[in-house]
mmCIF file of C-alpha atoms in Angstrom:
data_model
loop_
_atom_site.group_PDB
_atom_site.id
_atom_site.type_symbol
_atom_site.label_atom_id
_atom_site.label_comp_id
_atom_site.label_asym_id
_atom_site.label_seq_id
_atom_site.Cartn_x
_atom_site.Cartn_y
_atom_site.Cartn_z
ATOM 1 C CA GLN A 1 301.248 20.279 96.158
ATOM 2 C CA LYS A 2 301.492 23.775 97.574
ATOM 3 C CA GLU A 3 304.135 26.075 96.166
ATOM 4 C CA VAL A 4 305.359 27.079 99.613
ATOM 5 C CA GLU A 5 304.723 25.187 102.817
ATOM 6 C CA GLN A 6 305.204 26.293 106.381
ATOM 7 C CA ASN A 7 304.238 24.816 109.695
ATOM 8 C CA SER A 8 301.407 27.042 110.869
ATOM 9 C CA GLY A 9 302.400 26.634 114.507
ATOM 10 C CA PRO A 10 301.880 28.133 116.942
ATOM 11 C CA LEU A 11 305.531 28.017 117.888
ATOM 12 C CA SER A 12 306.320 29.120 121.419
ATOM 13 C CA VAL A 13 309.804 29.863 122.719
ATOM 14 C CA PRO A 14 310.984 31.466 125.947
ATOM 15 C CA GLU A 15 312.535 34.902 125.857
ATOM 16 C CA GLY A 16 316.229 34.723 125.011
ATOM 17 C CA ALA A 17 315.967 31.393 123.191
ATOM 18 C CA ILE A 18 316.513 30.691 119.497
ATOM 19 C CA ALA A 19 313.380 30.468 117.380
ATOM 20 C CA SER A 20 313.661 28.322 114.268
ATOM 21 C CA LEU A 21 311.171 28.759 111.447
ATOM 22 C CA ASN A 22 311.111 26.469 108.456
ATOM 23 C CA CYS A 23 309.827 26.642 104.902
ATOM 24 C CA THR A 24 309.886 24.273 101.954
ATOM 25 C CA TYR A 25 309.098 25.074 98.338
ATOM 26 C CA SER A 26 308.087 22.890 95.468
ATOM 27 C CA ASP A 27 309.699 24.374 92.371
ATOM 28 C CA ARG A 28 313.409 23.871 91.860
ATOM 29 C CA VAL A 29 313.703 26.934 89.642
ATOM 30 C CA SER A 30 312.833 29.248 92.514
ATOM 31 C CA GLN A 31 315.421 32.000 92.626
ATOM 32 C CA SER A 32 314.714 34.402 95.448
ATOM 33 C CA PHE A 33 313.539 33.762 98.968
ATOM 34 C CA PHE A 34 312.105 36.136 101.502
ATOM 35 C CA TRP A 35 311.015 36.204 105.102
ATOM 36 C CA TYR A 36 308.340 38.670 106.141
ATOM 37 C CA ARG A 37 307.075 39.423 109.628
ATOM 38 C CA GLN A 38 303.409 40.257 110.057
ATOM 39 C CA TYR A 39 301.968 41.539 113.294
ATOM 40 C CA SER A 40 298.285 40.959 113.886
ATOM 41 C CA GLY A 41 296.209 43.380 111.845
ATOM 42 C CA LYS A 42 299.277 44.805 110.093
ATOM 43 C CA SER A 43 300.865 44.292 106.693
ATOM 44 C CA PRO A 44 303.905 42.092 106.018
ATOM 45 C CA GLU A 45 307.261 43.676 106.726
ATOM 46 C CA LEU A 46 310.381 42.389 104.968
ATOM 47 C CA ILE A 47 312.968 40.953 107.336
ATOM 48 C CA MET A 48 315.407 39.066 105.133
ATOM 49 C CA SER A 49 316.013 38.100 101.545
ATOM 50 C CA ILE A 50 318.387 35.365 100.422
ATOM 51 C CA TYR A 51 319.372 34.249 96.949
ATOM 52 C CA SER A 52 322.368 31.924 97.369
ATOM 53 C CA ASN A 53 322.897 28.690 99.234
ATOM 54 C CA GLY A 54 324.208 29.088 102.748
ATOM 55 C CA ASP A 55 323.591 31.468 105.595
ATOM 56 C CA LYS A 56 322.872 35.171 105.618
ATOM 57 C CA GLU A 57 322.982 37.047 108.889
ATOM 58 C CA ASP A 58 321.419 40.379 109.788
ATOM 59 C CA GLY A 59 321.503 41.270 113.444
ATOM 60 C CA ARG A 60 319.611 38.639 115.415
ATOM 61 C CA PHE A 61 318.222 37.080 112.237
ATOM 62 C CA THR A 62 319.868 34.387 110.118
ATOM 63 C CA ALA A 63 318.344 33.032 106.939
ATOM 64 C CA GLN A 64 319.523 29.659 105.686
ATOM 65 C CA LEU A 65 318.984 28.391 102.162
ATOM 66 C CA ASN A 66 319.489 24.881 100.832
ATOM 67 C CA LYS A 67 318.397 24.709 97.220
ATOM 68 C CA ALA A 68 319.200 21.014 96.892
ATOM 69 C CA SER A 69 316.714 20.258 99.661
ATOM 70 C CA GLN A 70 314.351 23.078 98.596
ATOM 71 C CA TYR A 71 314.419 24.391 102.108
ATOM 72 C CA VAL A 72 314.770 27.829 103.623
ATOM 73 C CA SER A 73 314.770 28.669 107.301
ATOM 74 C CA LEU A 74 314.877 31.679 109.583
ATOM 75 C CA LEU A 75 316.636 31.664 112.926
ATOM 76 C CA ILE A 76 315.920 34.356 115.477
ATOM 77 C CA ARG A 77 318.539 34.536 118.221
ATOM 78 C CA ASP A 78 317.875 36.028 121.646
ATOM 79 C CA SER A 79 314.130 36.035 120.944
ATOM 80 C CA GLN A 80 312.192 38.961 122.372
ATOM 81 C CA PRO A 81 308.470 39.292 123.125
ATOM 82 C CA SER A 82 308.354 41.882 120.338
ATOM 83 C CA ASP A 83 309.273 39.111 117.900
ATOM 84 C CA SER A 84 305.857 37.540 118.522
ATOM 85 C CA ALA A 85 304.179 37.655 115.109
ATOM 86 C CA THR A 86 303.382 35.555 112.072
ATOM 87 C CA TYR A 87 306.358 34.901 109.808
ATOM 88 C CA LEU A 88 305.680 34.493 106.102
ATOM 89 C CA CYS A 89 307.996 32.708 103.716
ATOM 90 C CA ALA A 90 307.888 33.805 100.070
ATOM 91 C CA VAL A 91 309.643 32.660 96.915
ATOM 92 C CA ASN A 92 310.031 34.162 93.480
ATOM 93 C CA ARG A 93 310.867 32.328 90.275
ATOM 94 C CA LEU A 94 312.823 33.992 87.516
ATOM 95 C CA ASN A 95 310.752 32.371 84.787
ATOM 96 C CA THR A 96 307.460 33.664 86.172
ATOM 97 C CA GLY A 97 308.536 37.265 86.489
ATOM 98 C CA ASN A 98 306.162 38.920 88.892
ATOM 99 C CA GLN A 99 304.872 35.810 90.629
ATOM 100 C CA PHE A 100 305.652 35.700 94.321
ATOM 101 C CA TYR A 101 304.400 32.654 96.193
ATOM 102 C CA PHE A 102 303.673 32.900 99.886
ATOM 103 C CA GLY A 103 303.244 30.312 102.596
ATOM 104 C CA THR A 104 300.417 30.496 105.110
ATOM 105 C CA GLY A 105 302.821 31.702 107.779
ATOM 106 C CA THR A 106 304.076 30.408 111.123
ATOM 107 C CA SER A 107 302.765 32.018 114.276
ATOM 108 C CA LEU A 108 305.538 32.672 116.802
ATOM 109 C CA THR A 109 304.998 33.548 120.448
ATOM 110 C CA VAL A 110 307.938 34.548 122.616
ATOM 111 C CA ILE A 111 307.103 34.016 126.271
ATOM 112 C CA PRO A 112 308.591 36.563 128.706
ATOM 113 C CA GLU B 1 305.387 60.507 102.906
ATOM 114 C CA THR B 2 307.490 57.446 102.128
ATOM 115 C CA GLY B 3 306.956 53.812 101.240
ATOM 116 C CA VAL B 4 303.649 52.393 100.118
ATOM 117 C CA THR B 5 300.418 53.988 101.294
ATOM 118 C CA GLN B 6 296.865 52.723 101.000
ATOM 119 C CA THR B 7 293.488 54.353 101.524
ATOM 120 C CA PRO B 8 291.093 53.795 103.058
ATOM 121 C CA ARG B 9 292.484 51.687 105.884
ATOM 122 C CA HIS B 10 289.061 50.280 106.721
ATOM 123 C CA LEU B 11 285.990 49.927 104.537
ATOM 124 C CA VAL B 12 282.527 48.548 105.161
ATOM 125 C CA MET B 13 280.291 48.200 102.138
ATOM 126 C CA GLY B 14 277.063 46.571 101.127
ATOM 127 C CA MET B 15 276.868 44.087 98.299
ATOM 128 C CA THR B 16 275.332 46.672 95.953
ATOM 129 C CA ASN B 17 277.859 49.410 96.635
ATOM 130 C CA LYS B 18 280.693 50.594 94.430
ATOM 131 C CA LYS B 19 283.930 51.637 96.083
ATOM 132 C CA SER B 20 287.583 52.011 95.192
ATOM 133 C CA LEU B 21 290.800 51.226 96.996
ATOM 134 C CA LYS B 22 293.815 53.400 96.351
ATOM 135 C CA CYS B 23 297.495 52.613 96.574
ATOM 136 C CA GLU B 24 300.431 54.947 96.096
ATOM 137 C CA GLN B 25 304.122 54.121 96.212
ATOM 138 C CA HIS B 26 306.897 56.637 96.811
ATOM 139 C CA LEU B 27 309.798 54.264 96.156
ATOM 140 C CA GLY B 28 310.359 54.902 92.470
ATOM 141 C CA HIS B 29 309.272 51.358 91.657
ATOM 142 C CA ASN B 30 307.756 50.257 88.372
ATOM 143 C CA ALA B 31 305.755 47.195 89.417
ATOM 144 C CA MET B 32 302.680 47.228 91.618
ATOM 145 C CA TYR B 33 300.578 44.376 92.968
ATOM 146 C CA TRP B 34 297.228 43.694 94.587
ATOM 147 C CA TYR B 35 296.969 40.818 97.056
ATOM 148 C CA LYS B 36 294.063 39.437 99.049
ATOM 149 C CA GLN B 37 294.722 38.031 102.498
ATOM 150 C CA SER B 38 292.013 35.957 104.138
ATOM 151 C CA ALA B 39 292.277 34.252 107.496
ATOM 152 C CA LYS B 40 294.256 30.992 107.487
ATOM 153 C CA LYS B 41 295.063 31.297 103.781
ATOM 154 C CA PRO B 42 298.256 32.297 101.975
ATOM 155 C CA LEU B 43 298.454 35.690 100.400
ATOM 156 C CA GLU B 44 296.628 35.479 97.083
ATOM 157 C CA LEU B 45 298.065 37.457 94.217
ATOM 158 C CA MET B 46 295.286 39.211 92.310
ATOM 159 C CA PHE B 47 296.839 41.574 89.806
ATOM 160 C CA VAL B 48 300.261 42.767 88.727
ATOM 161 C CA TYR B 49 301.160 45.874 86.792
ATOM 162 C CA ASN B 50 304.596 46.411 85.356
ATOM 163 C CA PHE B 51 305.334 49.837 83.857
ATOM 164 C CA LYS B 52 301.555 50.535 83.931
ATOM 165 C CA GLU B 53 300.746 47.413 81.929
ATOM 166 C CA GLN B 54 298.817 44.560 83.494
ATOM 167 C CA THR B 55 300.990 41.464 83.373
ATOM 168 C CA GLU B 56 299.118 39.122 85.700
ATOM 169 C CA ASN B 57 295.463 38.472 86.412
ATOM 170 C CA ASN B 58 295.093 35.415 88.566
ATOM 171 C CA SER B 59 291.539 34.455 87.607
ATOM 172 C CA VAL B 60 290.076 37.237 89.683
ATOM 173 C CA PRO B 61 286.278 37.743 89.415
ATOM 174 C CA SER B 62 285.198 40.693 87.311
ATOM 175 C CA ARG B 63 283.670 42.401 90.329
ATOM 176 C CA PHE B 64 287.271 43.444 91.048
ATOM 177 C CA SER B 65 288.606 45.876 88.469
ATOM 178 C CA PRO B 66 292.157 47.235 88.695
ATOM 179 C CA GLU B 67 293.433 50.481 87.265
ATOM 180 C CA CYS B 68 297.001 51.719 87.025
ATOM 181 C CA PRO B 69 297.197 55.258 85.614
ATOM 182 C CA ASN B 70 300.950 55.531 86.251
ATOM 183 C CA SER B 71 303.755 53.615 87.945
ATOM 184 C CA SER B 72 303.084 55.276 91.294
ATOM 185 C CA HIS B 73 299.349 54.751 91.611
ATOM 186 C CA LEU B 74 297.175 51.669 91.640
ATOM 187 C CA PHE B 75 293.447 51.391 92.191
ATOM 188 C CA LEU B 76 291.113 48.488 92.838
ATOM 189 C CA HIS B 77 287.521 49.233 91.904
ATOM 190 C CA LEU B 78 284.943 47.137 93.723
ATOM 191 C CA HIS B 79 281.326 46.506 92.733
ATOM 192 C CA THR B 80 278.645 44.002 93.711
ATOM 193 C CA LEU B 81 280.968 42.223 96.096
ATOM 194 C CA GLN B 82 280.057 39.149 98.107
ATOM 195 C CA PRO B 83 280.528 38.594 101.854
ATOM 196 C CA GLU B 84 283.331 36.116 101.104
ATOM 197 C CA ASP B 85 285.289 39.003 99.588
ATOM 198 C CA SER B 86 285.790 40.387 103.087
ATOM 199 C CA ALA B 87 289.544 40.318 103.678
ATOM 200 C CA LEU B 88 292.662 42.416 104.020
ATOM 201 C CA TYR B 89 293.639 43.846 100.644
ATOM 202 C CA LEU B 90 297.318 44.557 100.351
ATOM 203 C CA CYS B 91 299.138 46.609 97.792
ATOM 204 C CA ALA B 92 302.822 46.040 97.138
ATOM 205 C CA SER B 93 305.479 47.409 94.845
ATOM 206 C CA SER B 94 308.843 46.274 93.547
ATOM 207 C CA ARG B 95 311.533 47.795 91.392
ATOM 208 C CA THR B 96 310.855 46.254 88.020
ATOM 209 C CA GLY B 97 308.761 43.140 88.448
ATOM 210 C CA GLY B 98 311.169 41.289 86.229
ATOM 211 C CA GLY B 99 311.820 38.399 88.553
ATOM 212 C CA GLY B 100 315.138 37.261 89.917
ATOM 213 C CA GLN B 101 316.427 39.303 92.826
ATOM 214 C CA GLU B 102 313.275 41.312 93.282
ATOM 215 C CA THR B 103 311.911 42.486 96.625
ATOM 216 C CA GLN B 104 308.329 43.499 97.336
ATOM 217 C CA TYR B 105 307.335 46.160 99.826
ATOM 218 C CA PHE B 106 303.817 46.190 101.200
ATOM 219 C CA GLY B 107 301.420 48.946 102.090
ATOM 220 C CA PRO B 108 299.435 48.892 105.362
ATOM 221 C CA GLY B 109 296.418 47.279 103.734
ATOM 222 C CA THR B 110 292.706 47.990 103.552
ATOM 223 C CA ARG B 111 290.521 45.912 105.840
ATOM 224 C CA LEU B 112 287.318 45.307 103.850
ATOM 225 C CA LEU B 113 284.051 44.049 105.267
ATOM 226 C CA VAL B 114 281.211 43.246 102.881
ATOM 227 C CA LEU B 115 277.794 43.042 104.492
#
């Protein structure tokens, strides 16, 4: 079983819609959760981090964490064409120190 | 210059060449990481250094040799690589590498092509 699983997509949404990206993880002791955005040919850029159950909002982005279900999601409101990228989910476990586990990413296209 | 920088940004090398990738972080962090990113695969953690000491080596072939002279600089020495080593090599840093609420910041990457 993979540590972190994401639907590879592609996910297409019209401009102005809400894009919903999902991620599941296998280890219950995972502590920290991250969403990165990666444009083609570029390096990952941190968008959100979340550590506690519930929602965390930052501008048009909302991260949702449900540790009981081992599920973390990213909502992008009022999607823009510039949001078109691959979104990587990553988790970190306290007991493994430096180990960050990444999903394969979900490709998002926002259609003007 | 701020953040995490990497040089070179692009590298083409033959299988018999020796080259080095360089990473420098200007964030005051103490942990640095090398990742490999191949198409359609998750980011693969290669090496981790925490306060200049190597703390992780994820079964990386010996043709990849890391070096961390101080907390701000990280090198990846390459020799006798194979074509399947062609990938984007990403450097990252974080504050302490101690786990918990730790955030990684990535450099721009080196796009490597092995012929």
